Short mmCIF file of C-alpha atoms and ligand atoms in Angstrom, two decimals:
data_model
loop_
_atom_site.label_atom_id
_atom_site.label_comp_id
_atom_site.label_asym_id
_atom_site.label_seq_id
_atom_site.Cartn_x
_atom_site.Cartn_y
_atom_site.Cartn_z
CA UNK T 1474 30.02 1.41 31.25
CA UNK T 1475 26.60 2.19 32.65
CA UNK T 1476 24.01 2.37 29.87
CA UNK T 1477 21.03 2.54 32.18
CA UNK T 1478 20.82 6.33 32.36
CA UNK T 1479 17.45 7.00 30.77
CA UNK T 1480 16.67 10.40 29.24
CA UNK T 1481 13.62 12.27 30.49
CA UNK T 1482 10.50 12.58 28.36
CA UNK T 1483 11.37 16.21 27.63
CA UNK T 1484 14.88 15.27 26.53
CA UNK T 1485 13.53 12.58 24.23
CA UNK T 1486 11.20 15.08 22.61
CA UNK T 1487 14.00 17.58 22.12
CA UNK T 1488 16.27 14.92 20.61
CA UNK T 1489 13.43 13.78 18.36
CA UNK T 1490 12.90 17.29 17.00
CA UNK T 1491 16.61 17.91 16.59
CA UNK T 1492 18.00 14.63 15.30
CA UNK T 1493 15.26 12.54 13.70
CA UNK T 1494 14.30 13.47 10.15
CA UNK T 1495 10.74 12.17 9.86
CA UNK T 1496 9.17 10.81 6.67
CA UNK T 1497 6.77 13.13 4.82
CA UNK T 1498 6.91 15.64 7.70
CA UNK T 1499 7.62 19.37 7.70
CA UNK T 1500 10.22 19.37 10.45
CA UNK T 1501 9.87 23.11 11.11
CA UNK T 1502 6.39 22.56 12.47
CA UNK T 1503 6.73 19.00 13.75
CA UNK T 1504 5.44 18.48 17.29
CA UNK T 1505 7.01 15.38 18.84
CA UNK T 1506 4.47 12.62 19.36
CA UNK T 1507 6.37 9.73 20.86
CA UNK T 1508 5.03 6.23 21.26
CA UNK T 1509 6.64 3.92 23.75
CA UNK T 1510 4.52 0.79 23.58
CA UNK T 1511 1.56 -0.88 21.95
CA UNK T 1512 -0.95 -3.55 22.73
CA UNK T 1513 -3.58 -4.86 20.31
CA UNK T 1514 -4.95 -1.90 18.34
CA UNK T 1515 -3.79 0.60 20.98
CA UNK T 1516 -0.60 2.64 21.12
CA UNK T 1517 0.67 4.36 24.27
CA UNK T 1518 2.79 7.50 24.37
CA UNK T 1519 5.60 8.17 26.82
CA UNK T 1520 3.16 9.52 29.41
CA UNK T 1521 0.99 6.44 29.04
CA UNK T 1522 -1.87 8.07 27.11
CA UNK T 1523 -3.70 5.57 24.91
CA UNK T 1524 -4.45 6.04 21.20
CA UNK T 1525 -6.32 3.69 18.92
CA UNK T 1526 -4.15 2.98 15.88
CA UNK T 1527 -6.65 3.89 13.17
CA UNK T 1528 -4.17 3.52 10.29
CA UNK T 1529 -2.30 0.39 11.39
CA UNK T 1530 0.96 2.30 11.87
CA UNK T 1531 0.86 3.38 8.25
CA UNK T 1532 -1.00 0.40 6.80
CA UNK T 1533 1.30 -2.28 8.18
CA UNK T 1534 -0.16 -3.76 11.31
CA UNK T 1535 -2.50 -6.72 10.85
CA UNK T 1536 -2.81 -8.67 14.09
CA UNK T 1537 -2.34 -5.86 16.62
CA UNK T 1538 0.77 -4.64 18.38
CA UNK T 1539 2.79 -6.76 20.73
CA UNK T 1540 1.14 -9.99 19.61
CA UNK T 1541 2.18 -12.98 21.72
CA UNK T 1542 2.55 -15.40 18.79
CA UNK T 1543 4.46 -12.96 16.61
CA UNK T 1544 6.67 -12.03 19.57
CA UNK T 1545 7.38 -15.71 20.18
CA UNK T 1546 8.15 -16.36 16.50
CA UNK T 1547 10.62 -13.48 16.48
CA UNK T 1548 12.30 -14.64 19.66
CA UNK T 1549 12.52 -18.24 18.50
CA UNK T 1550 14.16 -17.27 15.22
CA UNK T 1551 16.55 -14.84 16.91
CA UNK T 1552 17.75 -17.64 19.16
CA UNK T 1553 18.81 -19.57 16.07
CA UNK T 1554 20.09 -16.99 13.59
CA UNK T 1555 19.03 -13.40 12.88
CA UNK T 1556 20.59 -12.85 9.51
CA UNK T 1557 22.31 -14.71 6.71
CA UNK T 1558 22.78 -13.35 3.22
CA UNK T 1559 20.76 -14.47 0.22
CA UNK T 1560 23.75 -13.98 -2.08
CA UNK T 1561 24.46 -17.54 -3.09
CA UNK T 1562 23.16 -19.08 0.15
CA UNK T 1563 19.94 -19.65 2.05
CA UNK T 1564 18.34 -20.26 5.41
CA UNK T 1565 15.60 -22.73 6.22
CA UNK T 1566 13.01 -20.17 7.40
CA UNK T 1567 13.12 -18.06 4.24
CA UNK T 1568 12.89 -21.21 2.12
CA UNK T 1569 9.72 -22.21 3.97
CA UNK T 1570 8.21 -18.79 3.33
CA UNK T 1571 9.08 -18.90 -0.38
CA UNK T 1572 7.47 -22.35 -0.57
CA UNK T 1573 4.34 -21.11 1.23
CA UNK T 1574 3.75 -17.90 -0.75
CA UNK T 1575 2.70 -19.51 -4.07
CA UNK T 1576 -0.09 -21.30 -2.19
CA UNK T 1577 -1.73 -17.98 -1.26
CA UNK T 1578 -0.73 -15.92 -4.31
CA UNK T 1579 -2.55 -15.76 -7.64
CA UNK T 1580 -1.82 -18.87 -9.70
CA UNK T 1581 1.47 -18.99 -11.56
CA UNK T 1582 3.58 -16.87 -9.22
CA UNK T 1583 6.11 -19.47 -8.13
CA UNK T 1584 9.32 -17.52 -7.56
CA UNK T 1585 10.00 -14.87 -4.95
CA UNK T 1586 12.68 -12.20 -4.81
CA UNK T 1587 13.01 -10.75 -1.31
CA UNK T 1588 13.77 -7.15 -0.40
CA UNK T 1589 13.14 -4.89 2.54
CA UNK T 1590 10.50 -2.35 1.51
CA UNK T 1591 7.76 -1.75 -1.01
CA UNK T 1592 9.75 0.72 -3.09
CA UNK T 1593 12.50 -1.83 -3.58
CA UNK T 1594 9.96 -4.53 -4.42
CA UNK T 1595 8.68 -2.26 -7.23
CA UNK T 1596 12.23 -1.40 -8.40
CA UNK T 1597 12.99 -5.11 -8.66
CA UNK T 1598 9.76 -5.69 -10.59
CA UNK T 1599 10.65 -2.92 -13.07
CA UNK T 1600 14.15 -4.27 -13.60
CA UNK T 1601 12.95 -7.85 -13.99
CA UNK T 1602 10.36 -6.75 -16.57
CA UNK T 1603 12.97 -4.78 -18.51
CA UNK T 1604 15.60 -7.51 -18.47
CA UNK T 1605 13.03 -10.17 -19.36
CA UNK T 1606 12.34 -8.66 -22.77
CA UNK T 1607 16.06 -8.16 -23.42
CA UNK T 1608 17.04 -11.77 -22.90
CA UNK T 1609 14.00 -14.01 -23.21
CA UNK T 1610 13.82 -16.54 -26.00
CA UNK T 1611 12.89 -14.48 -29.07
CA UNK T 1612 13.82 -11.24 -27.29
CA UNK T 1613 11.97 -7.99 -27.89
CA UNK T 1614 14.63 -5.49 -26.88
CA UNK T 1615 12.56 -2.48 -27.99
CA UNK T 1616 10.07 -3.20 -25.19
CA UNK T 1617 11.68 -1.00 -22.55
CA UNK T 1618 9.07 1.50 -21.41
CA UNK T 1619 6.47 1.33 -18.69
CA UNK T 1620 2.84 2.28 -18.60
CA UNK T 1621 1.45 3.72 -15.34
CA UNK T 1622 -1.54 5.66 -14.07
CA UNK T 1623 -1.65 9.41 -13.57
CA UNK T 1624 -1.97 9.48 -9.78
CA UNK T 1625 0.07 6.35 -9.21
CA UNK T 1626 2.16 5.86 -6.11
CA UNK T 1627 4.66 3.01 -6.07
CA UNK T 1628 7.25 4.20 -3.55
CA UNK T 1629 9.92 6.86 -3.11
CA UNK T 1630 13.07 5.52 -4.74
CA UNK T 1631 13.81 7.02 -8.15
CA UNK T 1632 12.56 4.11 -10.24
CA UNK T 1633 9.35 3.83 -8.28
CA UNK T 1634 8.96 7.61 -8.35
CA UNK T 1635 9.37 7.50 -12.14
CA UNK T 1636 6.35 5.26 -12.48
CA UNK T 1637 4.59 7.29 -9.77
CA UNK T 1638 2.54 10.34 -10.59
CA UNK T 1639 1.51 12.15 -7.41
CA UNK T 1640 2.46 15.70 -8.39
CA UNK T 1641 3.02 17.01 -4.87
CA UNK T 1642 5.47 14.25 -4.01
CA UNK T 1643 7.11 13.67 -7.35
CA UNK T 1644 7.22 16.86 -9.44
CA UNK T 1645 10.39 18.21 -7.86
CA UNK T 1646 12.39 15.18 -8.99
CA UNK T 1647 11.18 15.27 -12.57
CA UNK T 1648 14.62 15.91 -14.13
CA UNK T 1649 15.93 12.74 -12.50
CA UNK T 1650 13.21 10.41 -13.71
CA UNK T 1651 12.86 8.14 -16.73
CA UNK T 1652 10.04 8.62 -19.20
CA UNK T 1653 6.82 6.73 -18.57
CA UNK T 1654 3.64 6.43 -20.62
CA UNK T 1655 0.72 7.70 -18.62
CA UNK T 1656 -2.90 6.70 -18.60
CA UNK T 1657 -5.54 8.76 -16.76
CA UNK T 1658 -6.48 7.29 -13.40
CA UNK T 1659 -9.66 5.21 -13.79
CA UNK T 1660 -11.34 7.34 -11.13
CA UNK T 1661 -14.84 6.26 -10.27
CA UNK T 1662 -15.69 9.52 -8.43
CA UNK T 1663 -14.57 12.34 -10.72
CA UNK T 1664 -15.60 10.84 -14.03
CA UNK T 1665 -14.90 12.55 -17.34
CA UNK T 1666 -17.80 14.67 -18.56
CA UNK T 1667 -20.65 12.69 -20.02
CA UNK T 1668 -19.46 9.36 -18.59
CA UNK T 1669 -21.80 7.66 -16.13
CA UNK T 1670 -20.74 5.21 -13.42
CA UNK T 1671 -22.21 2.37 -15.47
CA UNK T 1672 -20.09 3.34 -18.46
CA UNK T 1673 -16.92 4.03 -16.46
CA UNK T 1674 -15.34 0.60 -16.74
CA UNK T 1675 -15.71 0.33 -20.50
CA UNK T 1676 -14.67 3.98 -20.94
CA UNK T 1677 -11.39 3.47 -19.09
CA UNK T 1678 -10.86 0.07 -20.66
CA UNK T 1679 -11.17 1.59 -24.13
CA UNK T 1680 -8.62 4.25 -23.18
CA UNK T 1681 -6.24 1.51 -22.09
CA UNK T 1682 -6.74 -0.44 -25.29
CA UNK T 1683 -5.97 2.62 -27.40
CA UNK T 1684 -2.67 3.14 -25.63
CA UNK T 1685 -1.75 -0.54 -25.80
CA UNK T 1686 -2.65 -0.76 -29.47
CA UNK T 1687 -0.41 2.16 -30.26
CA UNK T 1688 2.51 1.49 -27.93
CA UNK T 1689 2.65 -2.23 -27.09
CA UNK T 1690 5.75 -2.72 -29.22
CA UNK T 1691 7.72 -0.43 -26.88
CA UNK T 1692 6.04 -1.38 -23.59
CA UNK T 1693 7.72 -3.74 -21.13
CA UNK T 1694 5.04 -3.60 -18.46
CA UNK T 1695 1.98 -1.91 -17.04
CA UNK T 1696 2.41 -1.26 -13.31
CA UNK T 1697 -0.76 -0.72 -11.32
CA UNK T 1698 -2.31 -1.08 -7.88
CA UNK T 1699 -5.22 -3.50 -8.23
CA UNK T 1700 -8.69 -2.08 -7.50
CA UNK T 1701 -7.68 0.91 -5.39
CA UNK T 1702 -4.90 3.49 -5.60
CA UNK T 1703 -4.18 3.97 -1.96
CA UNK T 1704 -1.61 6.74 -1.49
CA UNK T 1705 -3.28 8.67 -4.33
CA UNK T 1706 -6.19 9.18 -1.93
CA UNK T 1707 -7.85 5.75 -1.90
CA UNK T 1708 -9.06 6.22 -5.48
CA UNK T 1709 -11.25 3.31 -6.38
CA UNK T 1710 -11.34 1.85 -9.87
CA UNK T 1711 -14.60 0.75 -11.47
CA UNK T 1712 -15.56 -2.85 -10.67
CA UNK T 1713 -14.17 -5.16 -13.33
CA UNK T 1714 -11.47 -2.77 -14.56
CA UNK T 1715 -8.56 -4.84 -13.26
CA UNK T 1716 -9.88 -7.96 -15.00
CA UNK T 1717 -9.92 -5.99 -18.25
CA UNK T 1718 -6.39 -4.77 -17.56
CA UNK T 1719 -5.28 -8.39 -17.43
CA UNK T 1720 -7.17 -9.33 -20.57
CA UNK T 1721 -5.73 -6.45 -22.57
CA UNK T 1722 -2.14 -6.69 -21.31
CA UNK T 1723 -2.24 -10.35 -22.30
CA UNK T 1724 -3.71 -9.53 -25.69
CA UNK T 1725 -0.98 -6.95 -26.38
CA UNK T 1726 1.86 -8.92 -24.80
CA UNK T 1727 2.69 -6.41 -22.08
CA UNK T 1728 3.67 -7.68 -18.62
CA UNK T 1729 1.31 -6.86 -15.77
CA UNK T 1730 2.92 -5.78 -12.49
CA UNK T 1731 0.42 -5.79 -9.61
CA UNK T 1732 1.61 -3.51 -6.82
CA UNK T 1733 -0.14 -5.01 -3.80
CA UNK T 1734 2.11 -3.32 -1.26
CA UNK T 1735 -0.92 -1.57 0.23
CA UNK T 1736 -3.97 -3.60 -0.87
CA UNK T 1737 -2.34 -6.98 -0.23
CA UNK T 1738 -1.94 -9.02 2.94
CA UNK T 1739 -5.62 -9.60 3.64
CA UNK T 1740 -6.83 -6.02 3.91
CA UNK T 1741 -9.18 -6.24 0.96
CA UNK T 1742 -10.94 -9.33 2.31
CA UNK T 1743 -8.89 -11.74 0.20
CA UNK T 1744 -5.19 -12.28 0.80
CA UNK T 1745 -4.34 -10.51 -2.44
CA UNK T 1746 -6.75 -8.08 -4.09
CA UNK T 1747 -5.97 -9.48 -7.57
CA UNK T 1748 -7.90 -12.57 -6.54
CA UNK T 1749 -11.15 -10.58 -6.36
CA UNK T 1750 -11.14 -10.12 -10.11
CA UNK T 1751 -9.62 -13.50 -10.87
CA UNK T 1752 -6.43 -11.88 -12.12
CA UNK T 1753 -3.10 -13.66 -12.42
CA UNK T 1754 -0.47 -10.95 -12.83
CA UNK T 1755 2.98 -11.70 -14.26
CA UNK T 1756 4.69 -9.98 -11.36
CA UNK T 1757 3.29 -9.15 -7.94
CA UNK T 1758 4.82 -6.96 -5.25
CA UNK T 1759 3.93 -6.65 -1.63
CA UNK T 1760 5.49 -5.33 1.57
CA UNK T 1761 3.89 -3.28 4.35
CA UNK T 1762 1.75 -5.88 6.19
CA UNK T 1763 3.68 -8.96 5.10
CA UNK T 1764 5.27 -9.47 8.54
CA UNK T 1765 2.10 -8.39 10.35
CA UNK T 1766 3.66 -4.97 10.73
CA UNK T 1767 6.73 -6.08 12.68
CA UNK T 1768 9.76 -5.90 10.40
CA UNK T 1769 10.55 -4.53 6.95
CA UNK T 1770 10.18 -7.33 4.44
CA UNK T 1771 8.93 -7.09 0.87
CA UNK T 1772 8.57 -9.51 -2.01
CA UNK T 1773 8.48 -9.53 -5.80
CA UNK T 1774 6.89 -12.71 -7.13
CA UNK T 1775 7.09 -13.85 -10.75
CA UNK T 1776 5.94 -16.58 -13.09
CA UNK T 1777 8.12 -19.41 -14.30
CA UNK T 1778 7.97 -17.92 -17.81
CA UNK T 1779 9.84 -14.88 -16.48
CA UNK T 1780 12.15 -16.87 -14.21
CA UNK T 1781 13.23 -19.06 -17.12
CA UNK T 1782 14.44 -16.03 -19.08
CA UNK T 1783 17.07 -15.45 -16.40
CA UNK T 1784 18.56 -18.94 -16.55
CA UNK T 1785 21.67 -19.56 -18.57
CA UNK T 1786 25.37 -20.31 -18.56
CA UNK T 1787 27.42 -18.13 -16.20
CA UNK T 1788 29.14 -16.41 -19.12
CA UNK T 1789 25.81 -15.47 -20.75
CA UNK T 1790 25.28 -13.02 -17.90
CA UNK T 1791 21.53 -13.56 -17.71
CA UNK T 1792 21.68 -13.25 -13.92
CA UNK T 1793 19.48 -10.68 -12.20
CA UNK T 1794 22.25 -8.42 -10.95
CA UNK T 1795 20.20 -6.93 -8.18
CA UNK T 1796 20.21 -7.53 -4.46
CA UNK T 1797 19.66 -6.06 -1.06
CA UNK T 1798 21.86 -6.74 1.93
CA UNK T 1799 18.94 -7.91 4.05
CA UNK T 1800 17.13 -9.77 1.24
CA UNK T 1801 15.23 -12.70 2.72
CA UNK T 1802 16.13 -11.86 6.31
CA UNK T 1803 15.10 -14.86 8.46
CA UNK T 1804 13.58 -12.77 11.27
CA UNK T 1805 11.24 -11.14 8.77
CA UNK T 1806 10.54 -14.50 7.15
CA UNK T 1807 9.71 -16.10 10.52
CA UNK T 1808 7.24 -13.29 11.20
CA UNK T 1809 5.66 -13.54 7.75
CA UNK T 1810 5.21 -17.30 8.23
CA UNK T 1811 3.63 -16.83 11.66
CA UNK T 1812 1.38 -14.11 10.25
CA UNK T 1813 0.17 -16.55 7.58
CA UNK T 1814 -0.39 -19.14 10.33
CA UNK T 1815 -2.56 -16.61 12.16
CA UNK T 1816 -4.63 -16.04 9.01
CA UNK T 1817 -5.29 -19.78 8.88
CA UNK T 1818 -5.75 -20.53 12.58
CA UNK T 1819 -8.04 -17.59 13.22
CA UNK T 1820 -9.93 -17.78 9.95
CA UNK T 1821 -8.95 -14.16 9.65
CA UNK T 1822 -10.11 -13.43 6.08
CA UNK T 1823 -13.71 -14.31 6.87
CA UNK T 1824 -13.51 -12.09 9.97
CA UNK T 1825 -12.18 -9.26 7.82
CA UNK T 1826 -15.14 -9.66 5.46
CA UNK T 1827 -17.53 -9.65 8.44
CA UNK T 1828 -15.96 -6.55 9.98
CA UNK T 1829 -15.98 -4.84 6.60
CA UNK T 1830 -19.81 -4.91 6.74
CA UNK T 1831 -19.87 -2.98 10.02
CA UNK T 1832 -17.21 -0.72 8.53
CA UNK T 1833 -19.53 -0.01 5.58
CA UNK T 1834 -22.34 0.90 7.95
CA UNK T 1835 -20.19 3.21 10.07
CA UNK T 1836 -18.77 4.84 6.97
CA UNK T 1837 -22.19 5.44 5.44
CA UNK T 1838 -23.21 7.38 8.56
CA UNK T 1839 -20.59 9.96 7.60
CA UNK T 1840 -22.72 10.79 4.57
CA UNK T 1841 -24.82 13.03 6.78
CA UNK T 1842 -22.08 15.66 6.76
CA UNK T 1843 -22.48 17.89 3.75
CA UNK T 1844 -18.68 18.16 3.39
CA UNK T 1845 -18.37 14.44 2.69
CA UNK T 1846 -18.04 14.12 -1.08
CA UNK T 1847 -17.20 10.46 -1.52
CA UNK T 1848 -16.68 7.36 0.59
CA UNK T 1849 -14.46 4.68 -0.90
CA UNK T 1850 -13.98 1.29 0.69
CA UNK T 1851 -12.16 -1.93 -0.09
CA UNK T 1852 -12.41 -4.42 2.77
CA UNK T 1853 -10.87 -2.74 5.80
CA UNK T 1854 -9.41 0.12 3.75
CA UNK T 1855 -11.35 3.37 3.53
CA UNK T 1856 -10.90 6.87 2.22
CA UNK T 1857 -13.46 9.59 2.97
CA UNK T 1858 -13.03 12.60 0.71
CA UNK T 1859 -14.12 16.01 1.99
CA UNK T 1860 -15.20 18.65 -0.54
CA UNK T 1861 -16.28 22.28 -0.46
CA UNK T 1862 -19.26 21.59 -2.64
CA UNK T 1863 -20.83 18.18 -2.86
CA UNK T 1864 -22.50 18.78 -6.20
CA UNK T 1865 -19.48 20.27 -7.96
CA UNK T 1866 -17.02 18.01 -6.09
CA UNK T 1867 -14.81 21.04 -5.49
CA UNK T 1868 -11.77 20.11 -3.42
CA UNK T 1869 -10.81 22.12 -0.36
CA UNK T 1870 -7.60 24.08 -0.95
CA UNK T 1871 -4.71 21.83 0.02
CA UNK T 1872 -3.25 24.30 2.51
CA UNK T 1873 -6.51 24.47 4.45
CA UNK T 1874 -5.36 21.17 5.97
CA UNK T 1875 -8.89 19.85 6.29
CA UNK T 1876 -7.72 16.25 6.69
CA UNK T 1877 -5.13 17.20 9.29
CA UNK T 1878 -7.70 19.19 11.27
CA UNK T 1879 -10.11 16.28 11.38
CA UNK T 1880 -7.35 13.94 12.53
CA UNK T 1881 -6.25 16.41 15.22
CA UNK T 1882 -9.81 16.45 16.50
CA UNK T 1883 -9.94 12.64 16.56
CA UNK T 1884 -6.65 12.60 18.44
CA UNK T 1885 -8.28 14.55 21.27
CA UNK T 1886 -10.59 11.56 21.61
CA UNK T 1887 -7.70 9.12 21.67
CA UNK T 1888 -7.90 8.05 18.02
CA UNK T 1889 -4.79 8.31 15.88
CA UNK T 1890 -5.32 8.83 12.15
CA UNK T 1891 -3.22 10.24 9.32
CA UNK T 1892 -4.93 11.73 6.25
CA UNK T 1893 -3.98 12.07 2.60
CA UNK T 1894 -4.76 15.71 1.85
CA UNK T 1895 -8.55 16.10 1.93
CA UNK T 1896 -9.03 12.37 2.25
CA UNK T 1897 -9.51 10.91 5.69
CA UNK T 1898 -7.91 7.47 5.78
CA UNK T 1899 -9.29 4.78 8.08
CA UNK T 1900 -7.32 1.57 7.87
CA UNK T 1901 -7.40 -0.29 11.18
CA UNK T 1902 -5.50 -3.43 12.13
CA UNK T 1903 -7.40 -6.48 10.86
CA UNK T 1904 -7.66 -7.65 14.47
CA UNK T 1905 -9.62 -4.58 15.55
CA UNK T 1906 -12.71 -5.34 17.64
CA UNK T 1907 -16.14 -4.03 16.68
CA UNK T 1908 -16.13 -1.93 19.86
CA UNK T 1909 -12.78 -0.36 18.91
CA UNK T 1910 -14.02 0.30 15.41
CA UNK T 1911 -17.01 2.17 16.85
CA UNK T 1912 -14.62 4.20 19.03
CA UNK T 1913 -12.58 5.16 15.97
CA UNK T 1914 -15.73 6.51 14.35
CA UNK T 1915 -16.68 8.45 17.49
CA UNK T 1916 -13.29 10.15 17.15
CA UNK T 1917 -13.96 10.79 13.46
CA UNK T 1918 -17.39 12.34 14.13
CA UNK T 1919 -15.84 14.55 16.79
CA UNK T 1920 -12.99 15.58 14.45
CA UNK T 1921 -15.44 16.44 11.67
CA UNK T 1922 -17.70 18.57 13.85
CA UNK T 1923 -14.68 20.32 15.36
CA UNK T 1924 -13.38 21.12 11.89
CA UNK T 1925 -16.58 22.30 10.23
CA UNK T 1926 -18.47 23.60 13.28
CA UNK T 1927 -21.64 22.06 14.64
CA UNK T 1928 -23.65 22.83 11.58
CA UNK T 1929 -27.04 21.12 11.15
CA UNK T 1930 -26.60 17.70 9.59
CA UNK T 1931 -28.10 16.92 6.21
CA UNK T 1932 -31.42 15.12 6.42
CA UNK T 1933 -30.90 11.43 5.85
CA UNK T 1934 -32.29 10.45 2.46
C1 LIG C 1339 3.78 2.14 0.60
C2 LIG C 1339 3.74 1.74 -0.83
C3 LIG C 1339 4.92 1.50 -1.55
C4 LIG C 1339 6.28 1.77 -0.97
O1 LIG C 1339 6.57 0.95 0.10
P1 LIG C 1339 7.75 1.39 1.12
O2 LIG C 1339 7.86 0.23 2.05
O3 LIG C 1339 7.27 2.64 1.79
O4 LIG C 1339 8.96 1.62 0.31
C5 LIG C 1339 4.80 1.06 -2.85
N1 LIG C 1339 3.61 0.87 -3.42
C6 LIG C 1339 2.46 1.07 -2.76
C7 LIG C 1339 1.17 0.81 -3.43
C8 LIG C 1339 2.47 1.54 -1.45
O5 LIG C 1339 1.34 1.79 -0.79
#
């Protein structure tokens, strides 16, 4: 049979609109935007138009697209074996990755459960935390609830949605979710009345301690994104808050689950963001950039204290009865290993920290627009929040699509971005050049002036 009959560009677009159900996309108004190849930080559509990938293909890409070393690692592994199960057996590549991860992770995380996506990594973390208290030595079976933050996002499966709190995404499913104890987001921009930025950390820490004091006996774990809540709109926590989270969860004997699906993998300037506050979580999840943005692979790492609670005689049934068909897939593992090699060989983390300084400068120039309410940055992650009134921090109505309009403007200049409501997200591949970063910001400036009109800029202060 001849399989070489290629559809036309128009056909592809029609098929896309008719058959592909896109993530987080209103399909009634979806306009097909079809990429056919990538190189470095640039994506090319079917017609060959170039777009800078300003959000790393949804926060995944680290080393650029179509990277020769990652391509070679994938090919080499595929010429040996592409998949073996992790149910009762192993493969050499995944073993090597599991041996390598504790060397870059916060101290104490020695054991890795593999899955395919961030949501699953969080589900596994929740189940491990629950089961741990049920069957550890001196069990505490009443510890079966979770603590999470108000605007949390931990994925889209029902367990991860339960601990999530983004109303627009999650409210609809409320009847399906389990009960979670909620703590207000330690937001450093919209502070509670009377609280200054200097007081913010201790204010939010006190709130946490009150909840822990009252509820620790029923709490299995606190699940939180370290330092910045990304999908919530790049909400940044006060400096030092995460360190206090660790201190207090330890004091009240509640497990700490660090969801580093977004902030992990070098984006913050350290391989894991927990490191920046010297935090050793009990459980750590990551996904997204783990394979450099090539294949779906996620991990849930735990301490030996937790691991030990799952060991026992077969008949005791202490096994973690959880698994995913592609857990520990060797192609993904080969890519993750090569990605870690690239971090080492190219001294990538120090480059990220260098580029983050230029990023800071380019971001601060956006302050001249009066609609910019807040600029939040963590390494090469940034959220720029647009507001109707800078003083009152009044949000634009959601359906005004301010973020989308700005991104559409940038797209005209060949810069692809995807916002979170009124928050413009800029999250380039770590390999982006300074020149490309400047180009992204040219697109952003154009998008902003298109959206708000060429009003006079604020005087620089
Ligand atoms: C993206 C994300 C997830 C979910 O990962 P998926 O691979 O989309 O399932 C979980 N937690 C955080 C913090 C994320 O950013």
